[in-house]
Tab-separated table of C-alpha atoms in Angstrom:
chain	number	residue	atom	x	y	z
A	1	UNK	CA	0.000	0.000	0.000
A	2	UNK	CA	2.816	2.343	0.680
A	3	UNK	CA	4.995	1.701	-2.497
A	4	UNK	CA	1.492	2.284	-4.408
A	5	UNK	CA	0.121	5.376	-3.209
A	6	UNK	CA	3.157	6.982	-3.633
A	7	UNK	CA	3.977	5.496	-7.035
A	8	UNK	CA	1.068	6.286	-7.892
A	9	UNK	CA	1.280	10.259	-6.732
A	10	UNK	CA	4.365	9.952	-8.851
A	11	UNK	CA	3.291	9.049	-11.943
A	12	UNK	CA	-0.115	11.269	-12.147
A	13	UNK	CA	-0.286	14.016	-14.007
A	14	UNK	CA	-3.687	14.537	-12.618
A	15	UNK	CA	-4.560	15.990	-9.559
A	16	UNK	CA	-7.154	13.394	-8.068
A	17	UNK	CA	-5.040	10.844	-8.841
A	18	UNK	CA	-2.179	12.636	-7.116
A	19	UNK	CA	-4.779	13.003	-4.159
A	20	UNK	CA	-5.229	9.462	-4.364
A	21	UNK	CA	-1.911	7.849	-3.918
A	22	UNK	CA	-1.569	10.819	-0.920
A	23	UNK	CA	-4.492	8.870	0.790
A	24	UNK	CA	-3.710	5.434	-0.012
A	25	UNK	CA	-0.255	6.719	1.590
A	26	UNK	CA	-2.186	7.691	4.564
A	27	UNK	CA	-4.175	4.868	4.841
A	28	UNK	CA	-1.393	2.114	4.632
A	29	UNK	CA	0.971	3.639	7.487
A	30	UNK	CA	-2.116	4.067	9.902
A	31	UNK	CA	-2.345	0.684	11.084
A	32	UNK	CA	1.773	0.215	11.216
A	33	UNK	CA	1.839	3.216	13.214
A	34	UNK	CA	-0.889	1.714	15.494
A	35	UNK	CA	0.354	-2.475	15.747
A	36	UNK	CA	1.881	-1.701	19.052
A	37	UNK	CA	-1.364	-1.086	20.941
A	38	UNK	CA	0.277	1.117	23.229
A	39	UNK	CA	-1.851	4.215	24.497
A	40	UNK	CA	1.347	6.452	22.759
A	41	UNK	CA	1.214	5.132	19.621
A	42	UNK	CA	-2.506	5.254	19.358
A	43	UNK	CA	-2.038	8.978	20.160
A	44	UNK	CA	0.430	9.400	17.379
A	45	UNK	CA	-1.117	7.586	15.198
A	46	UNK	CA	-4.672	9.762	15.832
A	47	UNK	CA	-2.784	12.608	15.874
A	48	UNK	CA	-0.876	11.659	12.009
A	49	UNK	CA	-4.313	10.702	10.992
A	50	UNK	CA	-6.144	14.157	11.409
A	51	UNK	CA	-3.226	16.261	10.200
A	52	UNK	CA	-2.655	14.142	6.958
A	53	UNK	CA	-6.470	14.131	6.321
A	54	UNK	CA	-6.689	17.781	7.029
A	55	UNK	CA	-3.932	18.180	4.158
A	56	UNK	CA	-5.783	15.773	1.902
A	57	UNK	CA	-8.859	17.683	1.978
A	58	UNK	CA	-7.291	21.385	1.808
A	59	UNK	CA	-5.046	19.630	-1.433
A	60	UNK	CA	-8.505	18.040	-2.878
A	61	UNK	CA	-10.409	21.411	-2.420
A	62	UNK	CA	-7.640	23.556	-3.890
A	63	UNK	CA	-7.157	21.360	-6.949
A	64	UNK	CA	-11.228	21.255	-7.762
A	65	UNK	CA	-11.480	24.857	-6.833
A	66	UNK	CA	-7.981	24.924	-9.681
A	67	UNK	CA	-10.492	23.135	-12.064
A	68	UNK	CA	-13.372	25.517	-11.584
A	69	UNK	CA	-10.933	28.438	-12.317
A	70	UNK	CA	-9.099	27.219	-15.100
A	71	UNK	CA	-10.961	24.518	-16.564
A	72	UNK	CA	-7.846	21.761	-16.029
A	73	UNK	CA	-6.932	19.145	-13.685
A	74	UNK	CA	-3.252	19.246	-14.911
A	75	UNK	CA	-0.349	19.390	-12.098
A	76	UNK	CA	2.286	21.098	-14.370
A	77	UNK	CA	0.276	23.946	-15.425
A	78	UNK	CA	-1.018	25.717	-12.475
A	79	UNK	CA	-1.335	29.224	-12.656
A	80	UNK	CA	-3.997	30.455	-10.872
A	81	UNK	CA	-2.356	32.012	-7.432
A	82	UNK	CA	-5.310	30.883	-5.155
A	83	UNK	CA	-5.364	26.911	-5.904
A	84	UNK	CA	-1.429	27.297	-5.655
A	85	UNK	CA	-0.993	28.546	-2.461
A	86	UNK	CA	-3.785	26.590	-0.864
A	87	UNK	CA	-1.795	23.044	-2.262
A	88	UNK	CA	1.464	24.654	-1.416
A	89	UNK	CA	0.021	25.389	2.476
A	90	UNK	CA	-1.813	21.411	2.427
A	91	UNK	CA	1.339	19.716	1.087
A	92	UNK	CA	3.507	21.657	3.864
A	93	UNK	CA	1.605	20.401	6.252
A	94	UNK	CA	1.412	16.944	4.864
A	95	UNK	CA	5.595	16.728	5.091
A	96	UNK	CA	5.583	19.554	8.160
A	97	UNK	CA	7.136	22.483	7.556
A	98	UNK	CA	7.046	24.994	10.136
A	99	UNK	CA	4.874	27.146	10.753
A	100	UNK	CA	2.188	23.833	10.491
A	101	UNK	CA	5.149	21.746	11.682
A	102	UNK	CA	4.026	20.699	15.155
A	103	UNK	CA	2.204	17.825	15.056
A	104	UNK	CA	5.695	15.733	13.483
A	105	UNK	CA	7.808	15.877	16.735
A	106	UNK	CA	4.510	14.361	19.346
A	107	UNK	CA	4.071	11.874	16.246
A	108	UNK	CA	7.744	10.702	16.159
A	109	UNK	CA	8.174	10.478	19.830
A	110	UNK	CA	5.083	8.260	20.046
A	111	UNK	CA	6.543	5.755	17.405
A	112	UNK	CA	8.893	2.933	17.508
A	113	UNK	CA	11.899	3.745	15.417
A	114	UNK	CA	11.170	1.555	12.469
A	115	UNK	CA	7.563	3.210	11.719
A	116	UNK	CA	9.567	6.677	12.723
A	117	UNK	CA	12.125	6.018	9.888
A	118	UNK	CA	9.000	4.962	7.399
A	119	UNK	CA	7.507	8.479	8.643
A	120	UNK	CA	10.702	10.526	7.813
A	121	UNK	CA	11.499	9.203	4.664
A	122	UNK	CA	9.339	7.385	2.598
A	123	UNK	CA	6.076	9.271	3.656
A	124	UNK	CA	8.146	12.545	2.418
A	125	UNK	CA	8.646	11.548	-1.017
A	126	UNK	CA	5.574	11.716	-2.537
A	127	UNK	CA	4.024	15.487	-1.093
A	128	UNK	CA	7.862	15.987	-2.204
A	129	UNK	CA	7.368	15.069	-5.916
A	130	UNK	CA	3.965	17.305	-5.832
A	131	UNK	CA	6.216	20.443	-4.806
A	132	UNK	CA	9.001	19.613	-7.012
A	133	UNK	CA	6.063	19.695	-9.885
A	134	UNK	CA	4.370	23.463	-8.901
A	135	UNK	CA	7.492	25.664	-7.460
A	136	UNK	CA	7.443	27.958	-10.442
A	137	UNK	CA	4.035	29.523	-9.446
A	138	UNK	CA	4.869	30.784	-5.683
A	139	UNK	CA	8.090	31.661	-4.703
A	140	UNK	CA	7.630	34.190	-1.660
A	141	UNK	CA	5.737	31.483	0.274
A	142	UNK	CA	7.747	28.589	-0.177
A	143	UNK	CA	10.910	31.474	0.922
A	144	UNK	CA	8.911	32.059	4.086
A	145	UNK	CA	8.203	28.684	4.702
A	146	UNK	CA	11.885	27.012	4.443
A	147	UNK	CA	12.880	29.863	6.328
A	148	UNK	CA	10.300	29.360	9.221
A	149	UNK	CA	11.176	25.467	9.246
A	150	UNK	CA	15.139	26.150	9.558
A	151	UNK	CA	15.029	28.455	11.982
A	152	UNK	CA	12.039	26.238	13.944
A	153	UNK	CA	14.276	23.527	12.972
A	154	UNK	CA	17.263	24.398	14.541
A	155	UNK	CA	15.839	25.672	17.317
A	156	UNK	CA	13.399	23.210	18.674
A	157	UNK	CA	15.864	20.657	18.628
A	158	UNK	CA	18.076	22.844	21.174
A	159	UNK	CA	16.527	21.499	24.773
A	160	UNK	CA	15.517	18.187	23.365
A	161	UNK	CA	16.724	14.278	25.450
A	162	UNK	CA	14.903	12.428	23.519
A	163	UNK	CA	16.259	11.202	20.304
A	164	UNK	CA	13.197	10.944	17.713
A	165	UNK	CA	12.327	14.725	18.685
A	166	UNK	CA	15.388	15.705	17.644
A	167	UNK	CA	15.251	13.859	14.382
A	168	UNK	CA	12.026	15.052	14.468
A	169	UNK	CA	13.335	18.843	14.120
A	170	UNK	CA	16.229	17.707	12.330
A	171	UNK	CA	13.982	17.025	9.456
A	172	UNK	CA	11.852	20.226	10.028
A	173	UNK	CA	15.041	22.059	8.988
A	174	UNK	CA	16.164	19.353	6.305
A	175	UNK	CA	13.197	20.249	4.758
A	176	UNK	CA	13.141	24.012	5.408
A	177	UNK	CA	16.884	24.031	3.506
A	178	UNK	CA	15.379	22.100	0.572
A	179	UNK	CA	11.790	24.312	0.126
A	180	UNK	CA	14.271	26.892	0.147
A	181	UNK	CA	16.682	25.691	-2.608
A	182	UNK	CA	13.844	24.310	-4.596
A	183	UNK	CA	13.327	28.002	-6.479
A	184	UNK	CA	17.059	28.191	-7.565
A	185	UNK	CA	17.969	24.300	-8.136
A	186	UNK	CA	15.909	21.966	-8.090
A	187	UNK	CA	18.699	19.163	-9.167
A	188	UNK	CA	20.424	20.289	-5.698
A	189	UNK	CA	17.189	19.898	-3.754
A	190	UNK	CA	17.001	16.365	-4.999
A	191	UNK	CA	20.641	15.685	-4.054
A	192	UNK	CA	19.729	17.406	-0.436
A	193	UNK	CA	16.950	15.084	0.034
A	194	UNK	CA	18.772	11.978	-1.040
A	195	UNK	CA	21.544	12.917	1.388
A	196	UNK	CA	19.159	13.497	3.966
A	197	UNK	CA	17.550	10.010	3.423
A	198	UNK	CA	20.634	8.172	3.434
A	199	UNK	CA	21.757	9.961	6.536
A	200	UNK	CA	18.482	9.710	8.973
A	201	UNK	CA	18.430	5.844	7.472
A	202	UNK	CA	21.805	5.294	8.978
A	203	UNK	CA	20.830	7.084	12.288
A	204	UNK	CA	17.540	5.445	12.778
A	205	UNK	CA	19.382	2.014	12.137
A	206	UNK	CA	22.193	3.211	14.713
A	207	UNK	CA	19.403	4.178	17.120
A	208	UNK	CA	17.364	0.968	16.124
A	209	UNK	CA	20.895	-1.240	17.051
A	210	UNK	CA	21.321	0.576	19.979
A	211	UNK	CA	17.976	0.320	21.533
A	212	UNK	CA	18.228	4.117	22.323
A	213	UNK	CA	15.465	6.241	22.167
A	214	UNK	CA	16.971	9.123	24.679
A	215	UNK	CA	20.614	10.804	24.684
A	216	UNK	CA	21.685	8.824	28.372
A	217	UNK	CA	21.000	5.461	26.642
A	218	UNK	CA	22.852	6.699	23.650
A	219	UNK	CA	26.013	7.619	26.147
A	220	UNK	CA	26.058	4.677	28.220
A	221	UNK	CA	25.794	2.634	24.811
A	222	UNK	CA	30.027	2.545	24.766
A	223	UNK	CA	30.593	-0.474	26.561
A	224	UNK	CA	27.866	-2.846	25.008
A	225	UNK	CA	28.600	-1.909	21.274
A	226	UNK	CA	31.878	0.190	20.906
A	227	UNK	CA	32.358	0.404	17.264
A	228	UNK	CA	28.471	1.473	16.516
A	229	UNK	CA	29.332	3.948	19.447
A	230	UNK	CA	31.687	5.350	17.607
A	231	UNK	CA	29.891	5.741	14.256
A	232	UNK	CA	27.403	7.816	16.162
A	233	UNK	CA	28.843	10.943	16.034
A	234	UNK	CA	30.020	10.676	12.917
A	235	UNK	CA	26.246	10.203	11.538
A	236	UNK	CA	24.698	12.683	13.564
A	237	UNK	CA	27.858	15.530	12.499
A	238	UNK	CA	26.814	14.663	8.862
């Protein structure tokens, strides 16, 4: 379900179908974020639910209202300014960028690290492809946003213990580097989000190895696996 909807958000031109494989994206993570039963990840998983369905809705609204105005369901061509912004604002919040950022970090922390790393890269890459596809049309808002999200970003992740919050803002300003890039490369903001994959990959396997979901676990983690200890760092510096 979650290699489909996304292939399928890739490979439409058309903006139900893009809709589509955002839902069937939705809908396939919601019961791997919730096969723990614990009260947490119920929580997270509630709280992913309503967000990404919000998104859906403002993204399905803005691309019929985008067919009432111009008469075409066509992602490429989008040039009315009201459709755009409203898809721009729904696919920021269905990937998180600051200012509509909070609900990623209380969704991380609920989640075991597997269904976390799911959450911070493959559920990126479709909303991703969508915003790749419309940048022309709206460049002061996606300048605001990336700037909002690196600065939220880098912040938030300041007075943080616990590991998936960080790597939950860690990605806020991943992202908020990449909006930003996106209206002078777009070539480099691929390359920045393939980096970005590779590296939270590695640290969620690290983390996954380690059995550490907080920094102290992470410290004391020296004498039980040294040479995965010492990767750390190098990971997290990248």
């Amino acid at each position: 379900g979650l290699g489909l909807g996304t292939t399928i958000t890739f490979a439409s031109s058309h903006w139900l179908l893009a809709w589509m494989g955002l839902e069937m994206n939705t809908l396939a993570i919601i019961p791997i974020m919730a096969h723990l039963h614990h009260p947490r990840a119920v929580e997270a998983t509630t709280k992913y639910f309503l967000t990404q369905a919000t998104a859906a809705a403002m993204l399905l609204f803005a691309s019929t209202t985008n067919a009432w105005l111009t008469g075409q369901w066509d992602i490429q061509q989008m040039t009315h300014p009201l459709p755009v912004t409203m898809i721009t604002l729904a696919l920021a919040l269905k990937i998180g960028l600051a200012p509509v950022h909070s609900w990623l970090p209380e969704v991380l922390q609920g989640l075991d690290l597997t269904t976390g790393l799911i959450l911070s890269t493959w559920q990126k890459l479709a909303p991703f492809a969508l915003l790749l596809q419309i940048y022309p049309a709206n460049s002061t808002l996606l300048i605001i946003l990336g700037l909002l999200s690196t600065l939220v970003g880098g912040w938030g992740g300041l007075n943080q213990t616990q590991l998936r919050k960080i790597l939950a803002y860690s990605s806020i300003a991943h992202l908020g580097w990449m909006i930003l890039i996106l209206q002078f490369s777009p070539s480099l903001t691929l390359l920045a989000l393939l980096t970005y994959l590779v590296m939270t990959f590695s640290t969620f396997l690290v983390f996954k190895l380690n059995k550490s979901t907080n920094i102290n676990t992470l410290a004391i983690s020296w004498a039980k696996m040294p040479a995965l200890t010492s990767l750390t760092p190098l990971i997290l510096l990248s």
